[in-house]
């Protein structure tokens, strides 16, 4: 408890932690928003390809300019990521190679080329090259206030554009053909949305790293999808999840030694995803299981009632008691007869006779008739 | 070439060949990104197994890693089956989580493991010759060489023995199931093999470039041939070519061997993408422009034929007029007329165009169909 308080105090007084936290929250929001569109458009893995493809761009930008300032490196990353995306689209359009192969190809080959450049840079005599390899797994602690300003500005620009083109993007996600019929420039919108995705991925590379950046795109959106069926709500929840995991992961990795930022953020995201998949109201797996159990129990109870009804039809006195063993035999394979009878008794539909046997009450008879669909016209 | 150089190249070729064989089926079955998922998540298996055995060379590590690979595939399928997320998102959620857990364990306990996060991504092919296998006091070569030779042999054996079954399950899984070839069992067997291959290659080329070796050569071969057997063979050959050329590029540039192997495989793909006979961009562009010229010549002939002998022929059947009537720009019109004259379908008197007998015949032909 004391350490937690101290941490909170640090967070508000410590300049570095505040910078890191702010940067991670900004990029979490941007990627949460754009990730929602990517996941809905079945482009979950495009983020993986873009982030890996950005590596040679970062290395080339450094080799050409000798500068490590964020705008220069981000520009290189965005150019390479964009080029990779274009190549994927072109291969899928012009050959029989499928989308998944094109993604894997661009992802790994661009990354391989990036590694060549990176090993070249590492062998350069300049001391200034240090730090480029933090782009692999991300290092939130290297974020400077300047970098956070860049992240914030680009993230804000992305959000403004999404807000401006909200209606168009929504249409593009759910019914591109309809959008085309209405005369929207679908191709241009597609390119714009992809460009925004590239931008939001690129601003996260320094913090999360190229290797795991894709999780930042997919996970918040996939988790948010479980909580709502409306795009607006999904985007907002996704942004919140992205900010939460980004902030928590980045701060944890800045405070604890030997804790790479990217993987830490991903584990935070995974926890959110697991909770969402299990617990989200309506869609969550736990509710699904509960519903299924409830339904199964209801059917079993109804079956016992119907069995008793069948037995009652065979007797002149509808109140005649029947031993439980007969009911057990009749519901062979369903089981749970004792519990079903108990539930029926509580509802006043059956009663236990003095001899320990079971019979329908008048209410039970009416209910059984209703269930069998025969109405009230007697046995 | 020195002995270590030869050894590195042999290992590189074995890695490339053993990746290309299962990779072919991944590409054909649209499961290419599964190689990405498997190659990442096996790290967790390796690390966990290491915590148990405390021995980086234990075969138990390989088994545990292969098991993690199969577990990943199962997890993705389970997640997909809940209907809550699509398959691509299921892949995108599963492997980063497992990989992150692996990376954090490596980073936290870097002191006790001879694995660091760089090696995870880059592999250590250059160091492979230092890790020798010693039997009865004799040095019989690098350990990695024997491991990769074993995995390559296993891959070849699997593909050779189950060729018919794999072929059927790849191209018509429904029929394979109906005929009782249990595509499910085969699916998990091949996923286990992908995992095993990824584990073996992991040391040499790292987790991401395994994907390049599994996807790039088969994708290249897919552009060049139409038979499964030739595609497998060509994939293996292309993989080996990428490995050897990649080694020498890395040697010349003093850069990462694995990165160069991936880049060379990518270059081979780019070459096929541009120039593959009948399917590459260049042959397609050439064919389209030839077809365009051919079609334009027919248009020209029909146009001339329609106006031939009529009072307006002197105005209509001129090169300058084609621009106005057929919306051709001048240089294209000249090209079409030139091509038609070369084939002696049209004669030119000043700027008036006159059909030859052969041209008239061709025009009639074109109109009837």
XYZ file of C-alpha atoms in Angstrom:
748
model
C 0.000 0.000 0.000
C 2.764 2.343 0.937
C 4.623 1.616 -2.282
C 1.447 2.222 -4.255
C 0.990 5.604 -2.596
C 4.593 6.463 -3.167
C 4.172 5.484 -6.807
C 1.168 7.761 -7.160
C 3.056 10.595 -5.528
C 5.940 9.930 -7.926
C 3.591 9.970 -10.860
C 2.493 13.495 -10.112
C 5.842 14.864 -9.050
C 8.235 12.934 -11.277
C 8.665 14.646 -14.604
C 9.903 11.581 -16.538
C 7.078 9.344 -15.388
C 4.521 11.975 -16.285
C 6.027 12.350 -19.760
C 6.090 8.611 -20.348
C 2.561 8.141 -19.068
C 1.201 10.929 -21.210
C 2.882 9.633 -24.376
C 1.589 6.106 -23.828
C -1.946 7.322 -23.137
C -1.966 9.453 -26.320
C -0.830 6.637 -28.555
C -3.191 4.214 -26.814
C -6.120 6.471 -27.685
C -5.059 6.952 -31.317
C -4.516 3.233 -31.883
C -7.672 2.269 -30.020
C -9.702 4.448 -32.374
C -8.021 3.403 -35.631
C -7.800 -0.225 -34.480
C -11.602 -0.338 -34.224
C -11.867 0.380 -37.925
C -9.076 -2.064 -38.794
C -10.650 -4.917 -36.808
C -14.112 -4.291 -38.262
C -12.655 -4.256 -41.784
C -10.901 -7.619 -41.227
C -7.511 -5.905 -41.389
C -6.367 -6.975 -37.935
C -3.043 -8.275 -39.201
C -2.360 -5.332 -41.519
C -1.049 -3.473 -38.461
C 1.482 -6.258 -37.937
C 2.748 -5.857 -41.501
C 2.833 -2.048 -41.323
C 4.755 -1.915 -38.058
C 7.366 -4.461 -39.196
C 7.666 -2.763 -42.582
C 8.407 0.532 -40.815
C 11.773 -0.713 -39.496
C 13.808 -0.166 -42.705
C 12.180 3.277 -42.980
C 13.439 4.248 -39.544
C 16.935 2.940 -40.293
C 17.088 4.613 -43.727
C 15.851 7.925 -42.349
C 18.680 7.802 -39.820
C 21.295 6.752 -42.398
C 20.262 9.525 -44.805
C 19.879 12.394 -42.353
C 22.042 11.318 -39.411
C 19.289 12.644 -37.205
C 17.488 10.815 -34.449
C 14.762 13.392 -33.962
C 11.288 11.914 -33.773
C 9.709 13.684 -36.794
C 12.465 12.502 -39.157
C 12.353 8.879 -38.001
C 8.551 8.852 -37.963
C 8.463 10.186 -41.501
C 10.768 7.375 -42.640
C 8.681 4.820 -40.743
C 5.447 6.098 -42.233
C 6.872 6.090 -45.758
C 8.102 2.498 -45.429
C 4.891 1.322 -43.753
C 2.850 2.957 -46.481
C 5.051 1.414 -49.196
C 4.605 -2.017 -47.622
C 0.826 -1.581 -47.587
C 0.814 -0.558 -51.245
C 2.937 -3.582 -52.126
C 0.519 -5.906 -50.307
C -2.451 -4.406 -52.159
C -0.649 -4.603 -55.496
C 0.398 -8.264 -55.012
C -3.123 -9.291 -53.982
C -4.651 -7.417 -56.917
C -2.272 -8.606 -59.623
C -1.473 -12.206 -58.688
C -3.174 -15.284 -57.318
C -1.243 -14.903 -54.057
C -3.679 -14.440 -51.191
C -3.834 -11.627 -48.658
C -2.290 -13.645 -45.800
C 0.764 -14.667 -47.845
C 1.245 -11.094 -49.058
C 1.103 -9.867 -45.443
C 3.620 -12.462 -44.237
C 5.910 -11.742 -47.159
C 6.001 -7.959 -46.715
C 6.227 -8.211 -42.934
C 9.219 -10.523 -42.881
C 11.130 -9.293 -45.926
C 10.875 -5.603 -44.989
C 11.867 -6.510 -41.445
C 14.814 -8.530 -42.743
C 15.975 -5.580 -44.816
C 15.555 -3.371 -41.763
C 17.782 -5.726 -39.764
C 20.521 -5.467 -42.414
C 20.415 -1.686 -42.107
C 20.250 -1.875 -38.313
C 23.311 -4.142 -38.085
C 25.120 -1.761 -40.444
C 24.213 1.170 -38.203
C 25.310 -0.692 -35.082
C 28.747 -1.173 -36.626
C 29.113 2.502 -37.423
C 31.759 4.251 -35.343
C 29.442 7.090 -34.335
C 28.260 7.011 -30.779
C 25.141 8.876 -31.826
C 23.622 5.721 -33.295
C 22.863 4.298 -29.864
C 19.202 3.832 -29.134
C 17.841 2.895 -32.536
C 17.380 -0.723 -31.474
C 14.896 0.396 -28.825
C 12.534 0.503 -31.779
C 12.445 -3.306 -31.741
C 10.704 -3.803 -28.405
C 10.075 -0.208 -27.472
C 11.494 1.683 -24.546
C 9.069 4.105 -22.970
C 11.806 5.527 -20.747
C 13.490 7.047 -23.807
C 10.466 9.263 -24.472
C 11.284 12.956 -24.168
C 8.783 15.739 -23.775
C 9.539 16.650 -27.409
C 8.585 13.143 -28.569
C 5.396 13.235 -26.534
C 4.507 16.536 -28.197
C 4.987 14.920 -31.622
C 2.891 11.908 -30.591
C 0.200 14.168 -29.176
C 0.069 16.427 -32.239
C -0.081 13.552 -34.740
C -2.567 11.639 -32.583
C -4.801 14.706 -32.339
C -4.624 15.212 -36.109
C -5.654 11.580 -36.644
C -8.580 11.929 -34.234
C -9.788 15.156 -35.861
C -9.756 13.532 -39.308
C -11.665 10.506 -37.994
C -14.262 12.859 -36.500
C -14.566 14.823 -39.747
C -14.976 11.703 -41.916
C -16.929 9.737 -39.294
C -20.006 9.049 -41.431
C -17.927 8.078 -44.476
C -15.644 5.729 -42.509
C -18.635 4.104 -40.850
C -20.188 3.412 -44.221
C -16.855 2.155 -45.562
C -16.597 -0.345 -42.688
C -20.024 -1.859 -42.915
C -21.116 -1.504 -46.536
C -18.465 -0.272 -48.999
C -20.621 -1.260 -51.985
C -23.458 0.902 -50.754
C -21.011 3.749 -50.155
C -19.847 3.387 -53.748
C -23.434 3.448 -55.017
C -24.104 6.661 -53.107
C -21.199 8.249 -54.929
C -18.649 8.368 -52.117
C -15.055 8.135 -53.371
C -14.536 4.712 -51.754
C -10.993 4.237 -52.975
C -9.850 7.633 -51.736
C -11.528 7.017 -48.367
C -9.858 3.614 -48.147
C -6.478 5.224 -48.794
C -7.158 7.959 -46.224
C -8.204 5.478 -43.544
C -5.146 3.315 -44.222
C -2.929 6.405 -44.061
C -4.433 7.273 -40.676
C -3.792 3.698 -39.494
C -0.164 3.952 -40.650
C 0.209 7.254 -38.784
C -1.237 5.953 -35.538
C 0.965 2.836 -35.707
C 4.081 4.854 -36.436
C 3.673 7.153 -33.431
C 3.638 4.091 -31.177
C 6.824 2.500 -32.475
C 9.260 4.188 -30.093
C 7.193 3.189 -27.066
C 5.843 -0.244 -27.995
C 8.328 -1.347 -30.666
C 7.803 -2.672 -34.196
C 7.513 -6.297 -33.104
C 4.451 -5.956 -30.898
C 2.814 -2.791 -32.177
C 0.115 -4.838 -33.922
C -1.336 -5.873 -30.553
C -1.905 -2.200 -29.774
C -4.120 -2.058 -32.865
C -6.027 -5.327 -32.500
C -6.442 -5.921 -28.775
C -8.263 -2.759 -27.550
C -10.673 -2.943 -30.486
C -11.323 -6.685 -30.136
C -11.976 -6.194 -26.412
C -14.218 -3.164 -26.972
C -16.218 -5.057 -29.579
C -17.491 -7.392 -26.826
C -19.066 -4.595 -24.794
C -21.198 -2.931 -27.428
C -22.830 -3.248 -30.830
C -22.525 0.441 -31.712
C -19.540 1.877 -33.586
C -19.410 5.108 -31.559
C -19.369 3.279 -28.258
C -16.871 0.729 -29.559
C -14.420 3.421 -30.661
C -14.724 5.216 -27.306
C -14.276 2.033 -25.245
C -11.399 0.922 -27.464
C -9.649 4.277 -26.975
C -10.148 3.938 -23.221
C -8.700 0.397 -23.171
C -5.762 1.507 -25.313
C -5.019 4.425 -22.996
C -5.398 2.259 -19.885
C -3.081 -0.530 -21.067
C -0.641 1.878 -22.676
C -0.360 4.021 -19.572
C -0.163 1.116 -17.128
C 2.362 -0.833 -19.195
C 4.598 2.138 -19.921
C 4.675 3.236 -16.272
C 5.329 -0.291 -14.997
C 8.230 -0.740 -17.378
C 9.706 2.631 -16.459
C 9.636 1.825 -12.754
C 10.686 -1.840 -12.788
C 14.128 -2.723 -14.139
C 14.503 -5.143 -17.089
C 10.882 -4.861 -18.086
C 10.670 -4.073 -21.822
C 7.787 -1.693 -22.522
C 6.173 -3.315 -25.558
C 5.684 -6.770 -24.004
C 4.455 -5.232 -20.742
C 1.810 -3.192 -22.547
C 0.796 -6.287 -24.517
C 0.301 -8.294 -21.332
C -1.885 -5.492 -19.905
C -3.881 -5.539 -23.130
C -4.210 -9.321 -22.996
C -5.635 -9.117 -19.490
C -8.246 -6.622 -20.710
C -9.075 -8.880 -23.663
C -9.493 -11.965 -21.469
C -11.767 -10.141 -19.027
C -13.804 -8.747 -21.926
C -14.185 -12.094 -23.669
C -15.306 -13.743 -20.451
C -17.307 -11.073 -18.666
C -18.713 -8.598 -21.204
C -22.492 -8.447 -20.751
C -24.489 -10.339 -23.356
C -21.560 -11.440 -25.588
C -19.261 -12.629 -22.783
C -18.490 -16.353 -22.567
C -19.449 -16.594 -18.880
C -22.926 -15.196 -19.557
C -23.222 -17.529 -22.518
C -22.434 -20.538 -20.320
C -24.829 -19.324 -17.639
C -27.594 -18.870 -20.192
C -26.960 -22.312 -21.611
C -27.066 -23.955 -18.163
C -30.274 -22.131 -17.308
C -31.931 -23.225 -20.535
C -30.806 -26.799 -20.107
C -32.187 -26.911 -16.575
C -35.492 -25.430 -17.753
C -35.818 -28.064 -20.449
C -35.052 -30.858 -17.979
C -37.693 -29.554 -15.549
C -40.241 -29.325 -18.338
C -39.400 -32.868 -19.382
C -40.120 -34.232 -15.893
C -43.403 -32.336 -15.816
C -44.318 -33.806 -19.192
C -43.409 -37.311 -17.967
C -45.682 -36.892 -14.951
C -48.408 -35.680 -17.295
C -48.033 -38.782 -19.478
C -48.316 -40.964 -16.376
C -51.338 -38.989 -15.144
C -53.087 -39.583 -18.485
C -52.773 -43.336 -17.910
C -54.652 -43.148 -14.597
C -58.209 -42.316 -13.766
C -57.177 -40.240 -10.793
C -54.875 -37.458 -11.960
C -53.686 -37.054 -8.386
C -52.318 -40.633 -8.269
C -48.733 -40.697 -7.026
C -45.868 -42.126 -9.069
C -42.604 -43.416 -7.627
C -39.471 -41.451 -8.474
C -37.781 -44.515 -9.958
C -40.359 -44.526 -12.776
C -39.560 -40.889 -13.537
C -35.843 -41.650 -13.466
C -36.353 -44.450 -15.975
C -38.412 -42.195 -18.215
C -35.847 -39.392 -18.245
C -32.953 -41.711 -18.936
C -30.051 -39.732 -20.265
C -31.308 -36.381 -18.927
C -30.628 -36.940 -15.241
C -31.233 -34.485 -12.429
C -34.770 -35.769 -11.743
C -34.551 -35.113 -7.989
C -33.522 -31.506 -8.509
C -36.169 -30.957 -11.184
C -38.912 -32.313 -8.883
C -37.710 -30.070 -6.094
C -37.903 -27.024 -8.406
C -41.380 -28.035 -9.598
C -42.566 -28.491 -5.995
C -41.378 -25.001 -5.150
C -43.422 -23.648 -8.047
C -46.457 -25.588 -6.711
C -46.764 -27.758 -9.790
C -46.133 -31.154 -8.164
C -46.555 -32.527 -4.668
C -45.155 -35.409 -2.720
C -47.756 -37.911 -1.443
C -47.611 -39.598 1.964
C -46.226 -42.722 0.292
C -43.202 -40.777 -0.956
C -44.445 -40.785 -4.542
C -45.017 -37.772 -6.785
C -48.108 -36.423 -8.493
C -49.214 -33.328 -10.401
C -51.142 -30.585 -8.588
C -54.086 -29.053 -10.472
C -51.799 -26.134 -11.374
C -49.204 -28.613 -12.593
C -51.814 -30.350 -14.736
C -52.785 -27.050 -16.330
C -49.125 -26.136 -16.921
C -48.371 -29.547 -18.434
C -51.369 -29.204 -20.771
C -50.208 -25.756 -21.762
C -46.727 -27.128 -22.488
C -48.053 -30.008 -24.557
C -49.978 -27.443 -26.587
C -53.348 -29.145 -26.041
C -55.087 -26.334 -24.160
C -57.796 -27.126 -21.621
C -59.977 -29.710 -23.294
C -59.361 -32.487 -20.748
C -57.182 -35.580 -20.846
C 36.055 -20.553 -48.370
C 36.938 -21.475 -44.841
C 35.384 -24.421 -43.028
C 33.091 -22.301 -40.825
C 31.841 -20.443 -43.919
C 30.917 -23.720 -45.584
C 29.260 -24.946 -42.409
C 27.208 -21.772 -42.083
C 26.051 -22.026 -45.674
C 25.094 -25.687 -45.315
C 23.090 -24.885 -42.181
C 21.467 -21.914 -43.941
C 20.467 -24.101 -46.888
C 19.037 -26.765 -44.564
C 17.043 -24.130 -42.682
C 15.714 -22.673 -45.923
C 14.748 -26.069 -47.381
C 13.081 -27.298 -44.212
C 11.097 -24.044 -43.982
C 10.061 -24.042 -47.644
C 8.360 -27.467 -47.537
C 5.727 -26.838 -44.835
C 5.611 -23.205 -46.003
C 4.256 -24.339 -49.366
C 1.199 -25.827 -47.687
C 0.740 -22.752 -45.486
C 0.705 -20.513 -48.551
C -1.714 -22.772 -50.433
C -4.032 -23.192 -47.458
C -4.163 -19.440 -46.711
C -2.559 -19.957 -43.334
C 0.611 -17.977 -43.966
C 0.154 -15.808 -40.894
C -0.008 -18.940 -38.753
C 3.756 -19.238 -39.305
C 4.116 -15.773 -37.788
C 2.025 -16.789 -34.792
C 3.870 -20.085 -34.255
C 7.365 -18.705 -34.711
C 6.690 -16.040 -32.071
C 4.933 -18.094 -29.446
C 7.480 -20.932 -29.395
C 9.763 -18.551 -27.499
C 7.568 -19.003 -24.428
C 7.874 -22.792 -24.737
C 11.642 -22.591 -25.026
C 11.964 -20.302 -22.002
C 9.606 -22.304 -19.785
C 11.304 -25.568 -20.698
C 14.635 -23.974 -19.906
C 13.441 -23.064 -16.418
C 12.676 -26.746 -15.848
C 15.776 -28.310 -17.422
C 18.330 -25.504 -16.904
C 20.020 -26.717 -20.072
C 19.810 -24.798 -23.359
C 20.847 -27.828 -25.422
C 18.272 -30.226 -23.989
C 16.049 -31.889 -26.616
C 13.235 -31.303 -24.128
C 13.356 -27.624 -25.152
C 12.634 -28.500 -28.749
C 9.710 -30.720 -27.733
C 8.271 -28.071 -25.422
C 8.586 -25.395 -28.090
C 6.913 -27.568 -30.714
C 4.123 -28.247 -28.233
C 3.681 -24.500 -27.676
C 3.349 -24.069 -31.416
C 0.521 -26.611 -31.567
C -1.030 -24.995 -28.490
C -1.001 -21.652 -30.295
C -2.837 -23.105 -33.279
C -5.380 -24.689 -30.916
C -5.837 -21.435 -29.006
C -6.409 -19.479 -32.216
C -8.990 -22.031 -33.344
C -10.745 -22.045 -29.952
C -10.875 -18.270 -29.925
C -12.178 -18.276 -33.470
C -14.851 -20.844 -32.576
C -16.314 -18.691 -29.787
C -17.518 -16.429 -32.599
C -16.507 -13.379 -30.589
C -13.534 -12.455 -32.793
C -12.637 -13.182 -36.412
C -9.786 -15.491 -37.309
C -7.323 -12.738 -38.189
C -8.032 -10.963 -34.915
C -7.718 -14.299 -33.083
C -4.200 -14.693 -34.475
C -3.417 -11.058 -33.703
C -4.510 -11.516 -30.080
C -2.878 -14.876 -29.351
C 0.722 -14.688 -30.410
C 1.651 -11.232 -29.096
C 0.456 -12.336 -25.650
C 2.510 -15.554 -25.634
C 5.527 -13.866 -27.218
C 5.410 -10.971 -24.725
C 5.391 -13.392 -21.818
C 8.454 -15.085 -23.356
C 10.309 -11.809 -23.973
C 9.644 -10.552 -20.439
C 10.931 -13.805 -18.940
C 14.069 -13.563 -21.092
C 14.604 -9.909 -20.213
C 14.038 -10.451 -16.478
C 16.335 -13.449 -16.247
C 18.806 -12.461 -18.947
C 21.661 -13.145 -16.562
C 20.927 -16.827 -16.271
C 19.979 -17.599 -19.889
C 22.248 -17.345 -22.872
C 19.354 -15.885 -24.790
C 18.868 -12.194 -25.144
C 16.124 -10.291 -26.895
C 18.398 -9.523 -29.849
C 19.092 -13.208 -30.425
C 15.348 -13.844 -30.374
C 14.914 -11.596 -33.377
C 18.197 -12.036 -35.203
C 19.265 -15.588 -34.599
C 22.907 -16.478 -34.264
C 23.797 -18.179 -37.509
C 27.262 -16.654 -37.444
C 27.929 -18.358 -34.103
C 26.546 -21.753 -35.138
C 29.972 -23.226 -36.017
C 31.230 -22.561 -32.459
C 28.705 -24.918 -30.920
C 30.221 -28.321 -31.810
C 28.804 -31.782 -31.439
C 31.430 -34.035 -29.878
C 30.921 -37.806 -30.022
C 33.405 -40.108 -28.263
C 35.902 -37.295 -28.165
C 35.693 -36.610 -31.903
C 34.433 -33.282 -33.170
C 31.928 -34.219 -35.875
C 30.665 -30.751 -36.774
C 28.324 -28.028 -35.540
C 25.380 -29.154 -33.445
C 22.968 -26.991 -35.468
C 23.980 -28.835 -38.634
C 22.774 -32.166 -37.252
C 19.612 -30.736 -35.797
C 18.640 -29.026 -39.057
C 19.577 -32.083 -41.104
C 17.261 -34.153 -38.896
C 14.400 -31.669 -39.198
C 14.878 -31.372 -42.957
C 14.823 -35.157 -43.302
C 11.672 -35.331 -41.195
C 9.988 -32.698 -43.373
C 10.943 -34.462 -46.586
C 9.778 -37.797 -45.181
C 6.450 -36.349 -44.035
C 5.737 -34.691 -47.382
C 6.815 -37.788 -49.332
C 4.783 -40.266 -47.257
C 1.629 -38.185 -46.975
C 1.886 -36.442 -50.344
C -1.480 -37.665 -51.625
C -3.258 -36.901 -48.345
C -1.692 -33.440 -48.040
C -2.579 -32.629 -51.629
C -6.209 -33.615 -51.130
C -6.544 -31.852 -47.779
C -5.016 -28.706 -49.286
C -7.125 -28.427 -52.398
C -10.377 -30.095 -51.313
C -10.646 -30.507 -47.549
C -14.311 -31.453 -47.840
C -13.572 -34.383 -50.108
C -10.638 -35.408 -47.918
C -12.974 -35.579 -44.917
C -15.620 -37.540 -46.837
C -13.044 -40.057 -48.052
C -11.913 -40.586 -44.468
C -8.444 -39.041 -44.691
C -9.053 -37.230 -41.374
C -7.840 -33.768 -42.411
C -7.966 -32.763 -38.737
C -5.231 -35.185 -37.719
C -3.186 -34.236 -40.756
C -3.712 -30.556 -39.962
C -2.357 -30.897 -36.449
C 0.489 -33.121 -37.635
C 1.568 -30.510 -40.171
C 1.185 -27.718 -37.606
C 3.424 -29.711 -35.251
C 5.938 -29.990 -38.069
C 5.745 -26.244 -38.752
C 6.412 -25.665 -35.051
C 9.328 -28.100 -35.005
C 10.833 -26.470 -38.091
C 10.334 -23.027 -36.568
C 12.103 -24.165 -33.373
C 15.060 -25.526 -35.308
C 15.308 -22.403 -37.462
C 14.755 -20.106 -34.488
C 18.375 -20.405 -33.311
C 19.649 -19.710 -36.779
C 17.458 -16.893 -38.078
C 15.277 -15.635 -35.226
C 11.537 -15.627 -34.880
C 10.471 -13.133 -37.543
C 12.721 -14.180 -40.405
C 11.470 -17.754 -40.100
C 8.325 -16.284 -41.599
C 10.287 -14.955 -44.584
C 11.818 -18.374 -45.243
C 8.455 -20.116 -44.905
C 6.441 -17.715 -47.055
C 8.691 -15.999 -49.615
C 10.065 -19.032 -51.534
C 6.687 -20.821 -51.817
C 4.968 -17.566 -52.815
C 7.627 -17.085 -55.510
C 7.197 -20.655 -56.723
C 3.422 -20.182 -56.744
C 3.897 -17.461 -59.365
C 5.998 -19.738 -61.549
C 4.472 -23.233 -61.588
C 1.120 -24.980 -61.428
C 1.901 -28.418 -59.986
C 2.187 -29.143 -56.278
C 5.212 -31.400 -56.700
C 7.135 -28.889 -58.844
C 6.093 -26.091 -56.501
C 7.573 -27.956 -53.516
C 10.797 -28.629 -55.382
C 11.083 -25.075 -56.700
C 10.324 -23.604 -53.252
C 13.167 -25.627 -51.770
C 15.520 -24.549 -54.568
C 14.530 -20.872 -54.257
C 14.942 -21.065 -50.490
C 18.425 -22.517 -50.894
C 19.334 -19.876 -53.494
C 18.157 -17.127 -51.155
C 20.149 -18.652 -48.292
C 23.463 -18.904 -50.157
C 23.191 -15.531 -51.893
C 22.009 -13.993 -48.619
C 25.083 -15.323 -46.852
C 27.437 -13.712 -49.351
C 25.549 -10.421 -49.326
C 25.808 -10.376 -45.540
C 29.492 -11.237 -45.857
C 30.083 -8.354 -48.272
C 28.085 -5.833 -46.246
C 29.172 -7.110 -42.829
C 25.479 -7.256 -41.853
C 22.990 -9.689 -40.353
C 23.008 -13.044 -42.191
C 19.363 -13.785 -41.393
C 18.289 -10.331 -42.555
C 20.177 -10.805 -45.832
C 18.645 -14.248 -46.379
C 15.168 -12.766 -45.932
C 15.992 -9.834 -48.198
C 17.369 -12.074 -50.952
C 14.255 -14.266 -50.767
C 12.243 -11.064 -51.043
C 14.270 -9.961 -54.070
C 13.669 -13.329 -55.745
C 9.966 -12.820 -55.137
C 10.110 -9.307 -56.541
C 11.862 -10.643 -59.664
C 9.159 -13.291 -60.152
C 6.446 -10.734 -59.441
C 7.807 -8.516 -62.195
C 8.861 -11.092 -64.761
C 7.172 -14.469 -64.141
C 6.181 -15.847 -67.558
C 2.490 -15.155 -68.128
C 1.863 -13.929 -64.563
C 4.425 -11.237 -63.818
C 3.629 -7.553 -64.087
C 5.847 -7.023 -67.143
C 4.463 -9.938 -69.229
C 0.927 -8.889 -68.276
C 1.567 -5.260 -69.262
C 3.175 -6.329 -72.544
C 0.300 -8.677 -73.312
C -2.277 -5.992 -72.550
C -0.530 -3.443 -74.750
C -0.257 -6.028 -77.574
C -3.951 -6.825 -77.210
C -4.764 -3.134 -77.219
C -2.824 -2.601 -80.447
C -4.414 -5.668 -82.021
C -7.898 -4.488 -81.074
C -7.174 -0.962 -82.328
C -6.083 -2.335 -85.711
C -9.400 -4.146 -86.039
C -11.244 -0.961 -85.141
C -9.256 0.852 -87.821
C -10.024 -1.757 -90.455
C -13.751 -1.777 -89.646
C -13.822 2.026 -89.648
C -12.125 2.190 -93.057
C -14.351 -0.558 -94.426
C -17.539 1.223 -93.332
C -16.615 4.451 -95.098
C -14.908 2.894 -98.107
C -16.436 4.000 -101.411
C -18.800 6.461 -99.730
C -18.703 10.215 -100.503
C -17.255 11.034 -97.065
C -14.385 8.544 -97.394
C -11.973 11.317 -98.326
C -12.625 12.977 -94.991
C -13.186 9.984 -92.729
C -10.357 7.728 -93.868
C -7.502 9.983 -92.886
C -4.965 9.530 -90.109
C -5.824 12.975 -88.671
C -9.481 12.067 -88.496
C -8.877 9.011 -86.303
C -8.149 11.362 -83.445
C -11.612 12.891 -83.752
C -13.592 9.774 -84.529
C -11.939 7.034 -82.449
C -10.587 9.325 -79.694
C -7.007 8.214 -80.344
C -4.163 10.551 -79.694
C -1.875 11.208 -82.617
C 1.070 9.022 -81.637
C -1.172 6.046 -80.866
C -2.963 6.479 -84.215
C 0.409 6.492 -85.998
C 1.428 3.327 -84.150
C -1.785 1.537 -85.089
C -1.535 2.592 -88.732
C 2.127 1.612 -88.799
C 1.353 -1.832 -87.391
C -1.495 -2.342 -89.869
C 0.762 -1.294 -92.766
C 3.473 -3.694 -91.599
C 0.929 -6.495 -91.866
C -0.106 -5.171 -95.334
C -3.714 -4.623 -94.256
C -3.684 -0.934 -95.087
C -1.934 1.269 -97.635
C -1.263 4.910 -97.218
C -1.452 7.514 -99.982
C -0.433 10.848 -98.542
C -2.633 10.883 -95.467
C -5.482 8.884 -97.022
C -5.785 5.277 -95.813
C -6.880 2.563 -98.192
C -7.678 -1.047 -97.327
C -5.801 -3.811 -99.137
C -7.645 -6.971 -100.145
C -6.292 -8.717 -97.080
C -7.401 -5.726 -94.959
C -10.908 -5.835 -96.379
C -11.080 -9.566 -95.671
C -9.884 -8.998 -92.081
C -12.477 -6.223 -91.569
C -15.318 -8.488 -92.734
C -13.961 -11.186 -90.464
C -13.921 -8.846 -87.496
C -17.497 -7.703 -88.083
C -18.979 -11.194 -88.403
C -17.001 -12.286 -85.402
